[in-house]
């Protein structure tokens, strides 16, 4: 079991690195295009780097809090959510990280997410619906999945991926405007076409890369969760209940969907799968049972 | 001539570098073992601290079950006096079994079972049991990595030179459990 888990995580890390290189290539390409349009490569790259660092700093210092407040998460009361606090502390001991902060979202739909830039300063948030539906073993499985994300530093990876997608959206938009209105653009139809193409394509490609990073990480977190709890039935049972649940979250934003354990978007058709942040729950359940 | 000179100069230097690296990595692992052990001790201590509470509550409802409670107290003392990981693990397993006796008693006393304080301490105790199990899992993984490092070449040379000792797993001995 352990060997399978570790090879899987290693190949994931390799794929993630490759995808990040692709991300940076898009940012670099857009910055270069911008520089070309403005007649100064340095200016183009300067703009690219500026946007990227501003976004990055905001995400680094405030990303966690933003994710928590956007999802309406409140700190869970110690005595009211005694069992939840205990389970989080138990799994943190298994993963040998400090206990993450515990947050509650008042929502009937069962769901959970983790966030944080470092393992020693992180948080898990779960809905009241999840607490209601799961028994203790299943809750341990879900918390272990979230703590695995923290331990694998996926929470950081996904925050950075979000920053990259944001920068790419702004840069491609800028490139489009510049290519239309610049001196060079007015005399060159090909350049305008390039600008339009980049405006449409770059964000889509960036989004697809982000989703691929996210999907790979879900399987790895499931495997780690089983390794931590030594109990595949807990997580598998929890995922089955998540699959059967019909409620949708009231307060969740599409852009934060990749953080959650259960996707709030469908996963049946090919298009759904391509644009999905999560592998289908059936695939995850059968993979866990094969561990 | 020149090559021989450089080889003579560099070889001891390289060997020293490798030796320092191996020594440091063994020390780092040893510190992780100590840290993992302190995780277990913290939880064992916490469980010991909770036991008087649960016995106090249980006695109010089930005074005829003194024998069960005394066995728990005895097991607790045994655990507190344990001096090695194997002794602790053995005593801890015994204590878990005896505590099971208290929870079995509670099944016969509905008032006790539904007492709010009792349920609270029961939740704390079973959570602490889980924490011990997870801390044990982590500790044993780290100890295994450390012990393996002491055995494999070339770190075994450094380990022998500076007399690093193998550590015990947190594991019950096969005898002594009654």
GROMACS .gro file of C-alpha atoms in nm:
model
  469
    1UNK     CA    1   0.000   0.000   0.000
    2UNK     CA    2   0.267   0.244   0.105
    3UNK     CA    3   0.470   0.197  -0.213
    4UNK     CA    4   0.172   0.266  -0.432
    5UNK     CA    5   0.095   0.582  -0.237
    6UNK     CA    6   0.445   0.716  -0.258
    7UNK     CA    7   0.499   0.653  -0.630
    8UNK     CA    8   0.164   0.817  -0.692
    9UNK     CA    9   0.261   1.125  -0.492
   10UNK     CA   10   0.599   1.152  -0.662
   11UNK     CA   11   0.458   1.138  -1.011
   12UNK     CA   12   0.200   1.394  -0.901
   13UNK     CA   13   0.469   1.631  -0.789
   14UNK     CA   14   0.648   1.591  -1.122
   15UNK     CA   15   0.328   1.661  -1.314
   16UNK     CA   16   0.255   1.960  -1.096
   17UNK     CA   17   0.601   2.102  -1.169
   18UNK     CA   18   0.545   2.056  -1.543
   19UNK     CA   19   0.208   2.226  -1.522
   20UNK     CA   20   0.358   2.516  -1.333
   21UNK     CA   21   0.623   2.553  -1.601
   22UNK     CA   22   0.338   2.571  -1.854
   23UNK     CA   23   0.175   2.838  -1.637
   24UNK     CA   24   0.488   3.050  -1.629
   25UNK     CA   25   0.535   3.000  -2.002
   26UNK     CA   26   0.192   3.155  -2.062
   27UNK     CA   27   0.269   3.447  -1.831
   28UNK     CA   28   0.605   3.495  -2.004
   29UNK     CA   29   0.445   3.469  -2.350
   30UNK     CA   30   0.182   3.727  -2.262
   31UNK     CA   31   0.441   3.961  -2.112
   32UNK     CA   32   0.655   3.927  -2.425
   33UNK     CA   33   0.355   3.993  -2.650
   34UNK     CA   34   0.271   4.297  -2.442
   35UNK     CA   35   0.628   4.417  -2.464
   36UNK     CA   36   0.624   4.372  -2.841
   37UNK     CA   37   0.298   4.566  -2.869
   38UNK     CA   38   0.429   4.847  -2.654
   39UNK     CA   39   0.760   4.849  -2.838
   40UNK     CA   40   0.960   4.764  -2.526
   41UNK     CA   41   1.019   4.413  -2.397
   42UNK     CA   42   1.137   4.547  -2.062
   43UNK     CA   43   0.812   4.739  -2.017
   44UNK     CA   44   0.606   4.429  -2.103
   45UNK     CA   45   0.796   4.210  -1.861
   46UNK     CA   46   0.786   4.484  -1.600
   47UNK     CA   47   0.407   4.495  -1.619
   48UNK     CA   48   0.388   4.115  -1.608
   49UNK     CA   49   0.610   4.087  -1.302
   50UNK     CA   50   0.430   4.373  -1.124
   51UNK     CA   51   0.085   4.218  -1.162
   52UNK     CA   52   0.218   3.880  -1.064
   53UNK     CA   53   0.388   4.005  -0.746
   54UNK     CA   54   0.100   4.224  -0.632
   55UNK     CA   55  -0.140   3.932  -0.670
   56UNK     CA   56   0.110   3.701  -0.506
   57UNK     CA   57   0.163   3.923  -0.201
   58UNK     CA   58  -0.210   3.961  -0.146
   59UNK     CA   59  -0.263   3.587  -0.172
   60UNK     CA   60   0.035   3.512   0.052
   61UNK     CA   61  -0.065   3.742   0.335
   62UNK     CA   62  -0.441   3.729   0.311
   63UNK     CA   63  -0.533   3.433   0.089
   64UNK     CA   64  -0.636   3.208   0.378
   65UNK     CA   65  -0.855   3.466   0.548
   66UNK     CA   66  -1.013   3.559   0.218
   67UNK     CA   67  -1.097   3.198   0.140
   68UNK     CA   68  -1.249   3.152   0.486
   69UNK     CA   69  -1.458   3.468   0.485
   70UNK     CA   70  -1.574   3.426   0.123
   71UNK     CA   71  -1.717   3.090   0.226
   72UNK     CA   72  -1.882   3.227   0.537
   73UNK     CA   73  -1.667   3.018   0.772
   74UNK     CA   74  -1.664   3.100   1.144
   75UNK     CA   75  -1.426   2.971   1.411
   76UNK     CA   76  -1.577   2.656   1.567
   77UNK     CA   77  -1.655   2.685   1.936
   78UNK     CA   78  -1.439   2.455   2.153
   79UNK     CA   79  -1.716   2.311   2.369
   80UNK     CA   80  -1.998   2.313   2.115
   81UNK     CA   81  -1.789   2.128   1.853
   82UNK     CA   82  -1.593   1.913   2.097
   83UNK     CA   83  -1.583   1.599   1.880
   84UNK     CA   84  -1.478   1.792   1.570
   85UNK     CA   85  -1.195   1.960   1.757
   86UNK     CA   86  -1.086   1.624   1.894
   87UNK     CA   87  -1.089   1.456   1.552
   88UNK     CA   88  -0.885   1.739   1.398
   89UNK     CA   89  -0.632   1.716   1.680
   90UNK     CA   90  -0.611   1.336   1.645
   91UNK     CA   91  -0.538   1.348   1.272
   92UNK     CA   92  -0.292   1.635   1.315
   93UNK     CA   93  -0.099   1.410   1.554
   94UNK     CA   94  -0.103   1.129   1.296
   95UNK     CA   95   0.028   1.369   1.030
   96UNK     CA   96   0.271   1.524   1.279
   97UNK     CA   97   0.166   1.882   1.208
   98UNK     CA   98   0.039   2.141   1.458
   99UNK     CA   99  -0.338   2.135   1.499
  100UNK     CA  100  -0.497   2.352   1.227
  101UNK     CA  101  -0.761   2.610   1.322
  102UNK     CA  102  -1.113   2.469   1.301
  103UNK     CA  103  -1.392   2.655   1.118
  104UNK     CA  104  -1.761   2.586   1.071
  105UNK     CA  105  -1.980   2.687   0.778
  106UNK     CA  106  -2.351   2.698   0.857
  107UNK     CA  107  -2.472   2.512   0.549
  108UNK     CA  108  -2.688   2.204   0.500
  109UNK     CA  109  -2.477   2.070   0.210
  110UNK     CA  110  -2.200   1.838   0.329
  111UNK     CA  111  -1.862   1.980   0.234
  112UNK     CA  112  -1.518   2.070   0.366
  113UNK     CA  113  -1.201   2.250   0.264
  114UNK     CA  114  -0.854   2.331   0.392
  115UNK     CA  115  -0.643   2.640   0.345
  116UNK     CA  116  -0.313   2.791   0.458
  117UNK     CA  117   0.027   2.885   0.321
  118UNK     CA  118   0.225   2.676   0.572
  119UNK     CA  119   0.145   2.357   0.765
  120UNK     CA  120   0.197   2.539   1.097
  121UNK     CA  121  -0.051   2.812   1.009
  122UNK     CA  122  -0.347   2.647   0.843
  123UNK     CA  123  -0.719   2.589   0.882
  124UNK     CA  124  -0.986   2.332   0.803
  125UNK     CA  125  -1.348   2.432   0.754
  126UNK     CA  126  -1.648   2.201   0.737
  127UNK     CA  127  -2.020   2.253   0.697
  128UNK     CA  128  -2.277   2.174   0.963
  129UNK     CA  129  -2.437   1.943   0.705
  130UNK     CA  130  -2.122   1.731   0.694
  131UNK     CA  131  -2.107   1.708   1.074
  132UNK     CA  132  -2.470   1.596   1.078
  133UNK     CA  133  -2.433   1.327   0.808
  134UNK     CA  134  -2.106   1.155   0.902
  135UNK     CA  135  -2.016   0.921   1.186
  136UNK     CA  136  -1.689   0.962   1.368
  137UNK     CA  137  -1.485   0.730   1.140
  138UNK     CA  138  -1.612   0.902   0.828
  139UNK     CA  139  -1.545   1.243   0.978
  140UNK     CA  140  -1.188   1.128   1.053
  141UNK     CA  141  -1.155   1.025   0.687
  142UNK     CA  142  -1.266   1.367   0.561
  143UNK     CA  143  -1.049   1.556   0.808
  144UNK     CA  144  -0.754   1.331   0.713
  145UNK     CA  145  -0.816   1.419   0.347
  146UNK     CA  146  -0.805   1.790   0.432
  147UNK     CA  147  -0.500   1.756   0.654
  148UNK     CA  148  -0.331   1.560   0.374
  149UNK     CA  149  -0.384   1.866   0.151
  150UNK     CA  150  -0.212   2.078   0.416
  151UNK     CA  151   0.068   1.825   0.467
  152UNK     CA  152   0.128   1.797   0.089
  153UNK     CA  153   0.124   2.178   0.073
  154UNK     CA  154  -0.158   2.157  -0.181
  155UNK     CA  155  -0.329   2.448  -0.010
  156UNK     CA  156  -0.026   2.660  -0.096
  157UNK     CA  157  -0.003   2.516  -0.448
  158UNK     CA  158  -0.366   2.598  -0.515
  159UNK     CA  159  -0.335   2.950  -0.378
  160UNK     CA  160  -0.039   3.007  -0.610
  161UNK     CA  161  -0.229   2.851  -0.901
  162UNK     CA  162  -0.513   3.094  -0.829
  163UNK     CA  163  -0.266   3.383  -0.840
  164UNK     CA  164  -0.131   3.264  -1.176
  165UNK     CA  165  -0.476   3.230  -1.327
  166UNK     CA  166  -0.562   3.580  -1.205
  167UNK     CA  167  -0.245   3.732  -1.350
  168UNK     CA  168  -0.297   3.557  -1.681
  169UNK     CA  169  -0.654   3.686  -1.707
  170UNK     CA  170  -0.543   4.045  -1.649
  171UNK     CA  171  -0.238   4.025  -1.875
  172UNK     CA  172  -0.425   3.871  -2.166
  173UNK     CA  173  -0.694   4.135  -2.134
  174UNK     CA  174  -0.430   4.406  -2.133
  175UNK     CA  175  -0.255   4.253  -2.433
  176UNK     CA  176  -0.582   4.254  -2.625
  177UNK     CA  177  -0.645   4.623  -2.559
  178UNK     CA  178  -0.290   4.723  -2.636
  179UNK     CA  179  -0.280   4.520  -2.957
  180UNK     CA  180  -0.589   4.696  -3.086
  181UNK     CA  181  -0.499   5.049  -2.990
  182UNK     CA  182  -0.122   5.048  -3.028
  183UNK     CA  183   0.062   5.196  -3.327
  184UNK     CA  184   0.184   4.853  -3.425
  185UNK     CA  185  -0.160   4.696  -3.398
  186UNK     CA  186  -0.331   4.948  -3.622
  187UNK     CA  187  -0.099   4.860  -3.907
  188UNK     CA  188  -0.101   4.485  -3.854
  189UNK     CA  189  -0.414   4.271  -3.866
  190UNK     CA  190  -0.222   3.960  -3.778
  191UNK     CA  191  -0.121   4.117  -3.450
  192UNK     CA  192  -0.479   4.205  -3.364
  193UNK     CA  193  -0.583   3.848  -3.434
  194UNK     CA  194  -0.308   3.729  -3.206
  195UNK     CA  195  -0.433   3.965  -2.935
  196UNK     CA  196  -0.789   3.837  -2.969
  197UNK     CA  197  -0.674   3.476  -2.971
  198UNK     CA  198  -0.464   3.527  -2.658
  199UNK     CA  199  -0.748   3.702  -2.479
  200UNK     CA  200  -0.980   3.410  -2.543
  201UNK     CA  201  -0.738   3.122  -2.516
  202UNK     CA  202  -0.494   3.214  -2.241
  203UNK     CA  203  -0.747   3.222  -1.954
  204UNK     CA  204  -0.910   2.899  -2.075
  205UNK     CA  205  -0.577   2.719  -2.097
  206UNK     CA  206  -0.475   2.859  -1.761
  207UNK     CA  207  -0.802   2.742  -1.607
  208UNK     CA  208  -0.758   2.393  -1.756
  209UNK     CA  209  -0.408   2.367  -1.611
  210UNK     CA  210  -0.531   2.477  -1.270
  211UNK     CA  211  -0.805   2.216  -1.279
  212UNK     CA  212  -0.561   1.942  -1.381
  213UNK     CA  213  -0.334   2.032  -1.089
  214UNK     CA  214  -0.634   2.016  -0.858
  215UNK     CA  215  -0.762   1.678  -0.984
  216UNK     CA  216  -0.425   1.506  -0.945
  217UNK     CA  217  -0.401   1.635  -0.592
  218UNK     CA  218  -0.736   1.489  -0.488
  219UNK     CA  219  -0.627   1.129  -0.547
  220UNK     CA  220  -0.300   1.190  -0.363
  221UNK     CA  221  -0.485   1.341  -0.067
  222UNK     CA  222  -0.723   1.043  -0.057
  223UNK     CA  223  -0.427   0.804  -0.050
  224UNK     CA  224  -0.256   1.000   0.226
  225UNK     CA  225  -0.580   1.015   0.426
  226UNK     CA  226  -0.601   0.636   0.423
  227UNK     CA  227  -0.236   0.613   0.523
  228UNK     CA  228  -0.301   0.847   0.818
  229UNK     CA  229  -0.620   0.683   0.947
  230UNK     CA  230  -0.531   0.326   0.835
  231UNK     CA  231  -0.900   0.298   0.766
  232UNK     CA  232  -1.012   0.308   0.399
  233UNK     CA  233  -1.374   0.243   0.501
  234UNK     CA  234  -1.405   0.577   0.682
  235UNK     CA  235  -1.313   0.794   0.383
  236UNK     CA  236  -1.487   0.569   0.129
  237UNK     CA  237  -1.806   0.579   0.337
  238UNK     CA  238  -1.783   0.957   0.367
  239UNK     CA  239  -1.735   1.002  -0.010
  240UNK     CA  240  -2.033   0.775  -0.074
  241UNK     CA  241  -2.245   0.999   0.148
  242UNK     CA  242  -2.111   1.310  -0.026
  243UNK     CA  243  -2.206   1.152  -0.357
  244UNK     CA  244  -2.558   1.070  -0.240
  245UNK     CA  245  -2.616   1.416  -0.093
  246UNK     CA  246  -2.836   1.639  -0.304
  247UNK     CA  247  -2.805   1.974  -0.125
  248UNK     CA  248  -2.599   2.245  -0.288
  249UNK     CA  249  -2.405   2.496  -0.085
  250UNK     CA  250  -2.570   2.833  -0.054
  251UNK     CA  251  -2.256   3.036  -0.019
  252UNK     CA  252  -1.980   2.903  -0.241
  253UNK     CA  253  -1.809   3.076  -0.524
  254UNK     CA  254  -1.716   2.893  -0.841
  255UNK     CA  255  -1.361   3.022  -0.823
  256UNK     CA  256  -1.313   2.850  -0.488
  257UNK     CA  257  -1.463   2.519  -0.597
  258UNK     CA  258  -1.120   2.356  -0.626
  259UNK     CA  259  -1.068   2.392  -0.252
  260UNK     CA  260  -1.360   2.171  -0.157
  261UNK     CA  261  -1.365   1.796  -0.096
  262UNK     CA  262  -1.689   1.765  -0.291
  263UNK     CA  263  -1.732   1.957  -0.615
  264UNK     CA  264  -2.039   2.177  -0.622
  265UNK     CA  265  -2.044   2.138  -1.001
  266UNK     CA  266  -2.148   1.822  -1.186
  267UNK     CA  267  -1.905   1.555  -1.304
  268UNK     CA  268  -2.087   1.331  -1.548
  269UNK     CA  269  -2.036   1.459  -1.905
  270UNK     CA  270  -1.703   1.494  -2.087
  271UNK     CA  271  -1.721   1.873  -2.071
  272UNK     CA  272  -1.793   1.854  -1.700
  273UNK     CA  273  -1.492   1.631  -1.656
  274UNK     CA  274  -1.258   1.854  -1.855
  275UNK     CA  275  -1.361   2.158  -1.654
  276UNK     CA  276  -1.398   1.978  -1.325
  277UNK     CA  277  -1.177   2.053  -1.026
  278UNK     CA  278  -1.228   1.703  -0.887
  279UNK     CA  279  -1.215   1.349  -1.023
  280UNK     CA  280  -1.558   1.179  -1.019
  281UNK     CA  281  -1.642   1.050  -0.670
  282UNK     CA  282  -1.696   0.697  -0.807
  283UNK     CA  283  -1.337   0.688  -0.935
  284UNK     CA  284  -1.210   0.810  -0.601
  285UNK     CA  285  -1.412   0.556  -0.404
  286UNK     CA  286  -1.294   0.262  -0.617
  287UNK     CA  287  -0.935   0.382  -0.597
  288UNK     CA  288  -0.952   0.404  -0.217
  289UNK     CA  289  -1.100   0.056  -0.196
  290UNK     CA  290  -0.811  -0.078  -0.405
  291UNK     CA  291  -0.551   0.055  -0.159
  292UNK     CA  292   5.228   1.407  -0.983
  293UNK     CA  293   4.986   1.690  -0.966
  294UNK     CA  294   4.687   1.454  -0.976
  295UNK     CA  295   4.825   1.243  -0.696
  296UNK     CA  296   4.881   1.553  -0.487
  297UNK     CA  297   4.522   1.673  -0.534
  298UNK     CA  298   4.381   1.327  -0.473
  299UNK     CA  299   4.571   1.302  -0.146
  300UNK     CA  300   4.445   1.643  -0.043
  301UNK     CA  301   4.084   1.603  -0.150
  302UNK     CA  302   4.006   1.247  -0.041
  303UNK     CA  303   4.022   1.311   0.336
  304UNK     CA  304   3.829   1.632   0.283
  305UNK     CA  305   3.552   1.453   0.093
  306UNK     CA  306   3.538   1.170   0.347
  307UNK     CA  307   3.508   1.422   0.629
  308UNK     CA  308   3.227   1.603   0.447
  309UNK     CA  309   3.035   1.279   0.393
  310UNK     CA  310   3.095   1.182   0.755
  311UNK     CA  311   2.962   1.514   0.885
  312UNK     CA  312   2.658   1.487   0.659
  313UNK     CA  313   2.581   1.133   0.779
  314UNK     CA  314   2.635   1.228   1.143
  315UNK     CA  315   2.400   1.525   1.112
  316UNK     CA  316   2.130   1.322   0.940
  317UNK     CA  317   2.143   1.061   1.219
  318UNK     CA  318   2.116   1.333   1.484
  319UNK     CA  319   1.822   1.489   1.297
  320UNK     CA  320   1.644   1.154   1.293
  321UNK     CA  321   1.722   1.097   1.660
  322UNK     CA  322   1.563   1.431   1.744
  323UNK     CA  323   1.254   1.333   1.546
  324UNK     CA  324   1.238   1.011   1.749
  325UNK     CA  325   1.254   1.209   2.076
  326UNK     CA  326   0.992   1.450   1.952
  327UNK     CA  327   0.761   1.166   1.845
  328UNK     CA  328   0.808   1.003   2.184
  329UNK     CA  329   0.714   1.321   2.367
  330UNK     CA  330   0.390   1.326   2.163
  331UNK     CA  331   0.306   0.983   2.302
  332UNK     CA  332   0.399   1.079   2.661
  333UNK     CA  333   0.181   1.389   2.646
  334UNK     CA  334  -0.121   1.179   2.550
  335UNK     CA  335  -0.045   0.902   2.801
  336UNK     CA  336  -0.021   1.169   3.070
  337UNK     CA  337  -0.347   1.324   2.957
  338UNK     CA  338  -0.526   0.991   2.979
  339UNK     CA  339  -0.383   0.930   3.327
  340UNK     CA  340  -0.516   1.271   3.431
  341UNK     CA  341  -0.864   1.194   3.300
  342UNK     CA  342  -0.899   0.861   3.479
  343UNK     CA  343  -0.966   0.996   3.831
  344UNK     CA  344  -1.245   1.210   3.679
  345UNK     CA  345  -1.423   0.920   3.514
  346UNK     CA  346  -1.384   0.699   3.821
  347UNK     CA  347  -1.521   0.975   4.043
  348UNK     CA  348  -1.833   1.009   3.829
  349UNK     CA  349  -1.877   0.633   3.786
  350UNK     CA  350  -1.853   0.572   4.164
  351UNK     CA  351  -2.150   0.801   4.227
  352UNK     CA  352  -2.377   0.573   4.026
  353UNK     CA  353  -2.218   0.232   4.059
  354UNK     CA  354  -2.068   0.194   4.403
  355UNK     CA  355  -2.085  -0.185   4.392
  356UNK     CA  356  -1.832  -0.204   4.111
  357UNK     CA  357  -1.531  -0.115   4.328
  358UNK     CA  358  -1.330  -0.409   4.192
  359UNK     CA  359  -1.348  -0.272   3.836
  360UNK     CA  360  -1.242   0.073   3.948
  361UNK     CA  361  -0.954  -0.059   4.154
  362UNK     CA  362  -0.823  -0.254   3.856
  363UNK     CA  363  -0.823   0.066   3.651
  364UNK     CA  364  -0.634   0.255   3.923
  365UNK     CA  365  -0.380  -0.028   3.948
  366UNK     CA  366  -0.327  -0.031   3.572
  367UNK     CA  367  -0.287   0.345   3.576
  368UNK     CA  368  -0.016   0.326   3.842
  369UNK     CA  369   0.159   0.054   3.644
  370UNK     CA  370   0.162   0.277   3.336
  371UNK     CA  371   0.296   0.572   3.532
  372UNK     CA  372   0.583   0.358   3.661
  373UNK     CA  373   0.670   0.217   3.318
  374UNK     CA  374   1.019   0.319   3.213
  375UNK     CA  375   1.063   0.197   2.855
  376UNK     CA  376   0.851   0.220   2.539
  377UNK     CA  377   0.777  -0.154   2.550
  378UNK     CA  378   0.674  -0.137   2.919
  379UNK     CA  379   0.459   0.170   2.852
  380UNK     CA  380   0.291   0.009   2.553
  381UNK     CA  381   0.216  -0.306   2.750
  382UNK     CA  382   0.079  -0.112   3.047
  383UNK     CA  383  -0.116   0.115   2.815
  384UNK     CA  384  -0.285  -0.179   2.649
  385UNK     CA  385  -0.379  -0.322   2.985
  386UNK     CA  386  -0.521   0.012   3.096
  387UNK     CA  387  -0.728   0.034   2.779
  388UNK     CA  388  -0.870  -0.309   2.852
  389UNK     CA  389  -0.954  -0.219   3.213
  390UNK     CA  390  -1.116   0.106   3.104
  391UNK     CA  391  -1.329  -0.100   2.870
  392UNK     CA  392  -1.456  -0.264   3.190
  393UNK     CA  393  -1.578   0.074   3.320
  394UNK     CA  394  -1.765   0.142   2.997
  395UNK     CA  395  -1.916  -0.206   3.015
  396UNK     CA  396  -2.036  -0.125   3.369
  397UNK     CA  397  -2.195   0.193   3.236
  398UNK     CA  398  -2.409  -0.023   3.007
  399UNK     CA  399  -2.576  -0.167   3.320
  400UNK     CA  400  -2.637   0.174   3.480
  401UNK     CA  401  -2.852   0.387   3.247
  402UNK     CA  402  -2.825   0.691   3.477
  403UNK     CA  403  -2.449   0.676   3.461
  404UNK     CA  404  -2.450   0.622   3.087
  405UNK     CA  405  -2.665   0.927   3.029
  406UNK     CA  406  -2.480   1.151   3.275
  407UNK     CA  407  -2.362   1.453   3.082
  408UNK     CA  408  -2.023   1.473   3.255
  409UNK     CA  409  -1.965   1.103   3.212
  410UNK     CA  410  -2.031   1.123   2.839
  411UNK     CA  411  -1.799   1.421   2.811
  412UNK     CA  412  -1.512   1.247   2.989
  413UNK     CA  413  -1.584   0.934   2.787
  414UNK     CA  414  -1.547   1.131   2.463
  415UNK     CA  415  -1.222   1.284   2.592
  416UNK     CA  416  -1.091   0.941   2.687
  417UNK     CA  417  -1.171   0.779   2.356
  418UNK     CA  418  -1.025   1.077   2.170
  419UNK     CA  419  -0.710   1.042   2.380
  420UNK     CA  420  -0.701   0.670   2.296
  421UNK     CA  421  -0.708   0.765   1.927
  422UNK     CA  422  -0.437   1.024   1.979
  423UNK     CA  423  -0.219   0.763   2.148
  424UNK     CA  424  -0.279   0.526   1.855
  425UNK     CA  425  -0.189   0.794   1.598
  426UNK     CA  426   0.111   0.919   1.795
  427UNK     CA  427   0.225   0.557   1.822
  428UNK     CA  428   0.190   0.507   1.449
  429UNK     CA  429   0.403   0.816   1.384
  430UNK     CA  430   0.658   0.725   1.652
  431UNK     CA  431   0.702   0.372   1.518
  432UNK     CA  432   0.751   0.501   1.163
  433UNK     CA  433   1.020   0.743   1.278
  434UNK     CA  434   1.193   0.484   1.500
  435UNK     CA  435   1.198   0.236   1.211
  436UNK     CA  436   1.358   0.496   0.985
  437UNK     CA  437   1.613   0.576   1.256
  438UNK     CA  438   1.697   0.212   1.330
  439UNK     CA  439   1.733   0.139   0.959
  440UNK     CA  440   1.969   0.432   0.924
  441UNK     CA  441   2.189   0.288   1.200
  442UNK     CA  442   2.208  -0.044   1.018
  443UNK     CA  443   2.266   0.048   0.657
  444UNK     CA  444   2.600   0.125   0.497
  445UNK     CA  445   2.769   0.375   0.514
  446UNK     CA  446   2.585   0.545   0.801
  447UNK     CA  447   2.639   0.235   1.020
  448UNK     CA  448   3.010   0.327   1.037
  449UNK     CA  449   2.931   0.669   1.182
  450UNK     CA  450   2.666   0.518   1.411
  451UNK     CA  451   2.919   0.272   1.556
  452UNK     CA  452   3.188   0.534   1.583
  453UNK     CA  453   2.970   0.768   1.788
  454UNK     CA  454   2.771   0.488   1.959
  455UNK     CA  455   2.419   0.572   1.857
  456UNK     CA  456   2.183   0.307   1.997
  457UNK     CA  457   1.880   0.142   1.841
  458UNK     CA  458   1.549   0.259   1.987
  459UNK     CA  459   1.257   0.047   2.102
  460UNK     CA  460   0.928   0.051   1.915
  461UNK     CA  461   0.616   0.143   2.112
  462UNK     CA  462   0.487  -0.212   2.107
  463UNK     CA  463   0.345  -0.450   2.363
  464UNK     CA  464   0.570  -0.732   2.475
  465UNK     CA  465   0.420  -1.072   2.406
  466UNK     CA  466   0.407  -1.179   2.772
  467UNK     CA  467   0.295  -0.978   3.074
  468UNK     CA  468  -0.058  -0.918   2.956
  469UNK     CA  469  -0.308  -1.080   3.181
   0.00000   0.00000   0.00000
